[in-house]
GROMACS .gro file of C-alpha atoms in nm:
model
  232
    1MET     CA    1  -0.006  -0.003  -0.006
    2SER     CA    2   0.152   0.334  -0.098
    3ALA     CA    3   0.160   0.649   0.096
    4LEU     CA    4  -0.073   0.935  -0.012
    5LEU     CA    5  -0.014   1.292   0.102
    6GLY     CA    6  -0.230   1.601  -0.016
    7LEU     CA    7  -0.078   1.923  -0.076
    8CYS     CA    8  -0.333   2.210  -0.160
    9GLY     CA    9  -0.371   2.602  -0.131
   10LEU     CA   10  -0.444   2.888  -0.355
   11SER     CA   11  -0.248   2.975  -0.648
   12ASN     CA   12   0.110   3.117  -0.609
   13SER     CA   13   0.112   2.962  -0.244
   14GLY     CA   14   0.413   2.763  -0.318
   15LYS     CA   15   0.272   2.423  -0.380
   16SER     CA   16   0.473   2.320  -0.692
   17THR     CA   17   0.774   2.540  -0.604
   18SER     CA   18   0.804   2.269  -0.298
   19LEU     CA   19   0.883   1.999  -0.537
   20LYS     CA   20   1.212   2.143  -0.645
   21TYR     CA   21   1.376   1.963  -0.338
   22LEU     CA   22   1.294   1.628  -0.424
   23ASP     CA   23   1.538   1.403  -0.598
   24SER     CA   24   1.450   1.396  -0.966
   25LYS     CA   25   1.617   1.055  -1.015
   26SER     CA   26   1.351   0.905  -0.804
   27THR     CA   27   1.071   1.138  -0.873
   28PHE     CA   28   0.800   1.102  -1.161
   29ILE     CA   29   0.572   1.406  -1.216
   30ILE     CA   30   0.237   1.400  -1.392
   31SER     CA   31   0.126   1.757  -1.480
   32CYS     CA   32  -0.274   1.782  -1.539
   33THR     CA   33  -0.187   2.131  -1.739
   34ASN     CA   34   0.076   2.238  -1.994
   35LYS     CA   35   0.217   2.460  -1.729
   36GLN     CA   36   0.604   2.435  -1.720
   37LEU     CA   37   0.723   2.266  -1.395
   38GLN     CA   38   0.824   2.540  -1.147
   39ILE     CA   39   1.174   2.350  -1.083
   40PRO     CA   40   1.493   2.510  -1.171
   41GLY     CA   41   1.683   2.323  -1.473
   42PHE     CA   42   1.344   2.114  -1.504
   43ARG     CA   43   1.417   2.058  -1.858
   44LYS     CA   44   1.724   1.858  -1.762
   45LYS     CA   45   1.595   1.694  -1.471
   46TYR     CA   46   1.260   1.576  -1.589
   47GLN     CA   47   1.201   1.418  -1.951
   48LYS     CA   48   0.885   1.381  -2.105
   49VAL     CA   49   0.786   1.011  -2.088
   50LYS     CA   50   0.797   0.772  -2.381
   51VAL     CA   51   0.810   0.406  -2.455
   52GLU     CA   52   1.138   0.229  -2.600
   53ASP     CA   53   1.145  -0.132  -2.628
   54GLY     CA   54   0.855  -0.193  -2.416
   55LYS     CA   55   0.994   0.012  -2.151
   56LEU     CA   56   0.870   0.330  -1.959
   57ILE     CA   57   1.146   0.612  -2.033
   58GLY     CA   58   1.137   0.942  -1.882
   59ASN     CA   59   0.998   1.089  -1.537
   60TRP     CA   60   0.745   1.370  -1.677
   61LEU     CA   61   0.387   1.312  -1.812
   62VAL     CA   62   0.147   1.582  -1.926
   63SER     CA   63  -0.207   1.463  -1.943
   64ASN     CA   64  -0.549   1.529  -1.811
   65GLU     CA   65  -0.709   1.198  -1.928
   66TYR     CA   66  -0.790   0.989  -1.634
   67GLY     CA   67  -0.721   0.664  -1.824
   68THR     CA   68  -0.373   0.751  -1.951
   69ILE     CA   69  -0.266   0.879  -1.600
   70GLN     CA   70  -0.369   0.550  -1.431
   71LYS     CA   71  -0.206   0.360  -1.688
   72ILE     CA   72   0.145   0.542  -1.633
   73MET     CA   73   0.077   0.520  -1.235
   74LYS     CA   74   0.028   0.130  -1.270
   75ALA     CA   75   0.314   0.105  -1.508
   76ILE     CA   76   0.546   0.296  -1.268
   77SER     CA   77   0.434   0.076  -0.966
   78SER     CA   78   0.490  -0.233  -1.155
   79SER     CA   79   0.805  -0.177  -1.376
   80ARG     CA   80   0.996   0.162  -1.237
   81PRO     CA   81   1.158   0.051  -0.898
   82ASP     CA   82   1.390   0.360  -0.934
   83ILE     CA   83   1.065   0.589  -0.869
   84LYS     CA   84   0.993   0.646  -0.492
   85VAL     CA   85   0.783   0.970  -0.525
   86LEU     CA   86   0.487   0.994  -0.769
   87VAL     CA   87   0.347   1.360  -0.805
   88ILE     CA   88   0.006   1.438  -0.967
   89ASP     CA   89   0.020   1.821  -1.028
   90ASP     CA   90  -0.271   2.047  -1.060
   91ALA     CA   91  -0.514   1.760  -0.992
   92ASN     CA   92  -0.806   1.975  -0.975
   93TYR     CA   93  -0.765   2.065  -1.333
   94LEU     CA   94  -0.890   1.715  -1.422
   95LEU     CA   95  -1.216   1.819  -1.277
   96SER     CA   96  -1.245   2.143  -1.458
   97ASN     CA   97  -1.161   1.948  -1.781
   98ALA     CA   98  -1.414   1.713  -1.717
   99THR     CA   99  -1.675   2.038  -1.661
  100PHE     CA  100  -1.594   2.166  -1.982
  101LYS     CA  101  -1.615   1.847  -2.169
  102ASP     CA  102  -1.946   1.759  -2.032
  103ALA     CA  103  -2.093   2.116  -2.050
  104LEU     CA  104  -2.338   1.996  -2.325
  105VAL     CA  105  -2.412   1.666  -2.155
  106LYS     CA  106  -2.767   1.677  -2.007
  107GLY     CA  107  -2.853   1.523  -1.654
  108TYR     CA  108  -2.717   1.459  -1.338
  109GLU     CA  109  -2.547   1.166  -1.385
  110LYS     CA  110  -2.232   1.324  -1.551
  111PHE     CA  111  -2.162   1.457  -1.179
  112THR     CA  112  -2.155   1.109  -1.046
  113ILE     CA  113  -1.907   0.984  -1.322
  114GLN     CA  114  -1.676   1.294  -1.255
  115ALA     CA  115  -1.664   1.207  -0.880
  116LYS     CA  116  -1.616   0.839  -0.947
  117ASN     CA  117  -1.354   0.917  -1.190
  118TYR     CA  118  -1.165   1.180  -0.921
  119TYR     CA  119  -1.218   0.917  -0.644
  120ASP     CA  120  -1.073   0.620  -0.826
  121LEU     CA  121  -0.756   0.824  -0.887
  122ILE     CA  122  -0.714   0.871  -0.519
  123GLU     CA  123  -0.792   0.546  -0.454
  124LEU     CA  124  -0.551   0.409  -0.716
  125SER     CA  125  -0.291   0.634  -0.539
  126LEU     CA  126  -0.335   0.407  -0.248
  127GLU     CA  127  -0.303   0.085  -0.401
  128LEU     CA  128   0.089   0.119  -0.578
  129ARG     CA  129   0.378  -0.036  -0.434
  130ASP     CA  130   0.461   0.013  -0.073
  131ASP     CA  131   0.757   0.224  -0.142
  132ILE     CA  132   0.596   0.482  -0.339
  133THR     CA  133   0.461   0.804  -0.184
  134VAL     CA  134   0.197   0.978  -0.407
  135ILE     CA  135   0.185   1.380  -0.362
  136PHE     CA  136  -0.158   1.488  -0.474
  137ILE     CA  137  -0.158   1.864  -0.549
  138SER     CA  138  -0.480   2.090  -0.574
  139HIS     CA  139  -0.608   2.410  -0.548
  140ILE     CA  140  -0.849   2.510  -0.239
  141GLU     CA  141  -1.181   2.710  -0.236
  142ASN     CA  142  -1.357   2.883   0.008
  143CYS     CA  143  -1.715   2.771   0.068
  144GLY     CA  144  -1.789   2.994   0.346
  145THR     CA  145  -1.781   3.387   0.338
  146GLU     CA  146  -1.501   3.642   0.371
  147GLU     CA  147  -1.590   3.693   0.726
  148ASP     CA  148  -1.641   3.328   0.792
  149PRO     CA  149  -1.410   3.146   0.553
  150SER     CA  150  -1.404   2.762   0.531
  151TRP     CA  151  -1.138   2.641   0.332
  152ARG     CA  152  -1.146   2.287   0.141
  153LEU     CA  153  -1.017   2.112  -0.183
  154TYR     CA  154  -1.150   2.244  -0.497
  155THR     CA  155  -1.430   2.084  -0.662
  156SER     CA  156  -1.619   2.175  -0.979
  157GLY     CA  157  -1.935   2.269  -0.805
  158LYS     CA  158  -2.188   2.161  -0.555
  159MET     CA  159  -2.328   1.864  -0.750
  160LEU     CA  160  -1.974   1.715  -0.727
  161THR     CA  161  -1.929   1.816  -0.366
  162SER     CA  162  -2.261   1.640  -0.269
  163LYS     CA  163  -2.114   1.316  -0.437
  164ILE     CA  164  -1.771   1.285  -0.264
  165ASN     CA  165  -1.614   1.430   0.056
  166LEU     CA  166  -1.253   1.457  -0.120
  167ASP     CA  167  -1.086   1.611   0.184
  168GLY     CA  168  -1.184   1.279   0.388
  169LEU     CA  169  -0.984   1.054   0.170
  170PHE     CA  170  -0.657   1.226   0.306
  171SER     CA  171  -0.476   1.151   0.617
  172TYR     CA  172  -0.240   1.412   0.546
  173LEU     CA  173  -0.354   1.698   0.385
  174LEU     CA  174  -0.124   1.993   0.422
  175TYR     CA  175  -0.183   2.369   0.312
  176ALA     CA  176   0.078   2.585   0.138
  177GLU     CA  177   0.042   2.939   0.241
  178ARG     CA  178   0.221   3.278   0.147
  179TYR     CA  179   0.248   3.529   0.444
  180ILE     CA  180   0.449   3.872   0.527
  181PRO     CA  181   0.630   3.857   0.884
  182ASP     CA  182   0.570   4.139   1.094
  183GLY     CA  183   0.828   4.434   1.025
  184GLU     CA  184   0.904   4.296   0.658
  185ASP     CA  185   0.808   4.371   0.332
  186GLU     CA  186   0.873   4.035   0.124
  187VAL     CA  187   0.625   3.747   0.089
  188GLN     CA  188   0.760   3.431   0.238
  189TYR     CA  189   0.619   3.055   0.209
  190HIS     CA  190   0.547   2.794   0.466
  191ILE     CA  191   0.335   2.469   0.466
  192LYS     CA  192   0.096   2.422   0.739
  193THR     CA  193   0.047   2.064   0.921
  194ARG     CA  194  -0.274   2.097   1.109
  195THR     CA  195  -0.595   2.295   1.104
  196ASP     CA  196  -0.676   2.668   1.210
  197GLY     CA  197  -1.017   2.542   1.266
  198ASN     CA  198  -1.190   2.711   0.929
  199ASP     CA  199  -0.997   2.457   0.677
  200THR     CA  200  -0.943   2.095   0.625
  201CYS     CA  201  -0.583   2.076   0.683
  202ARG     CA  202  -0.453   1.751   0.876
  203SER     CA  203  -0.180   1.511   0.956
  204VAL     CA  204  -0.144   1.215   1.161
  205ALA     CA  205  -0.094   1.320   1.523
  206GLY     CA  206   0.272   1.334   1.647
  207CYS     CA  207   0.415   1.329   1.281
  208PHE     CA  208   0.470   1.693   1.268
  209LYS     CA  209   0.627   1.855   1.570
  210ASP     CA  210   0.556   2.215   1.448
  211LYS     CA  211   0.240   2.347   1.304
  212TYR     CA  212   0.438   2.524   1.001
  213VAL     CA  213   0.728   2.359   0.818
  214GLU     CA  214   0.951   2.484   0.554
  215PRO     CA  215   0.828   2.433   0.201
  216ASN     CA  216   1.051   2.136   0.139
  217MET     CA  217   0.895   1.862  -0.009
  218LYS     CA  218   1.174   1.627   0.049
  219GLU     CA  219   1.198   1.716   0.412
  220ILE     CA  220   0.809   1.658   0.449
  221VAL     CA  221   0.819   1.295   0.256
  222ASP     CA  222   1.097   1.215   0.478
  223THR     CA  223   0.931   1.315   0.773
  224ILE     CA  224   0.613   1.125   0.718
  225ASN     CA  225   0.821   0.816   0.613
  226LYS     CA  226   1.010   0.828   0.934
  227PHE     CA  227   0.699   0.853   1.135
  228GLU     CA  228   0.519   0.561   0.971
  229ASN     CA  229   0.838   0.330   1.001
  230SER     CA  230   0.925   0.406   1.347
  231ASP     CA  231   0.879   0.149   1.610
  232ILE     CA  232   0.718   0.400   1.859
   0.00000   0.00000   0.00000
């Protein structure tokens, strides 16, 4: 059973940038948009995936098709022992793409199908090889008000939300945030490991000592792996 880590936040909150600390030799990134990777030297570190002599070569796939993504995930699990971290970046665009694709389809069944496809992808993220950590990156939305906010993972509408509680599928759902320290002018970034009470941020009790940690995804993955494999 693979490990699943959710990382979410608003745009420009440092989600994708935190990936730059991962070892590209053992990391595979699935981009659900055509946006370039927010990683220095990514064109050399991450090569577009291809198949040569029946073998999966490369460590970067750009796709917003569920079938293609699931096929690659299974192939990585079965034939790429070098890959230890699998990233699904901008996963919420899978929902947006399905919404536009099904815009002219009448009836409510399409929302059930959209929810099932997304649910199945998250479930598959837990069914890969034991030594793989899947990082599921998504935007968030405020389903409350400006005065009384309530933050959760982005969905494509109330109909989808009524079909599935996405946030509840994660034991680790960390929030990337930007902030300006008192007395300073420049924006800084951190990752929150537990809730403020108005969001769905969570982690297993005892895993993270501090509420806020550096936006270093390698350190975060190492912390979780150490915690889950400890004798205590």
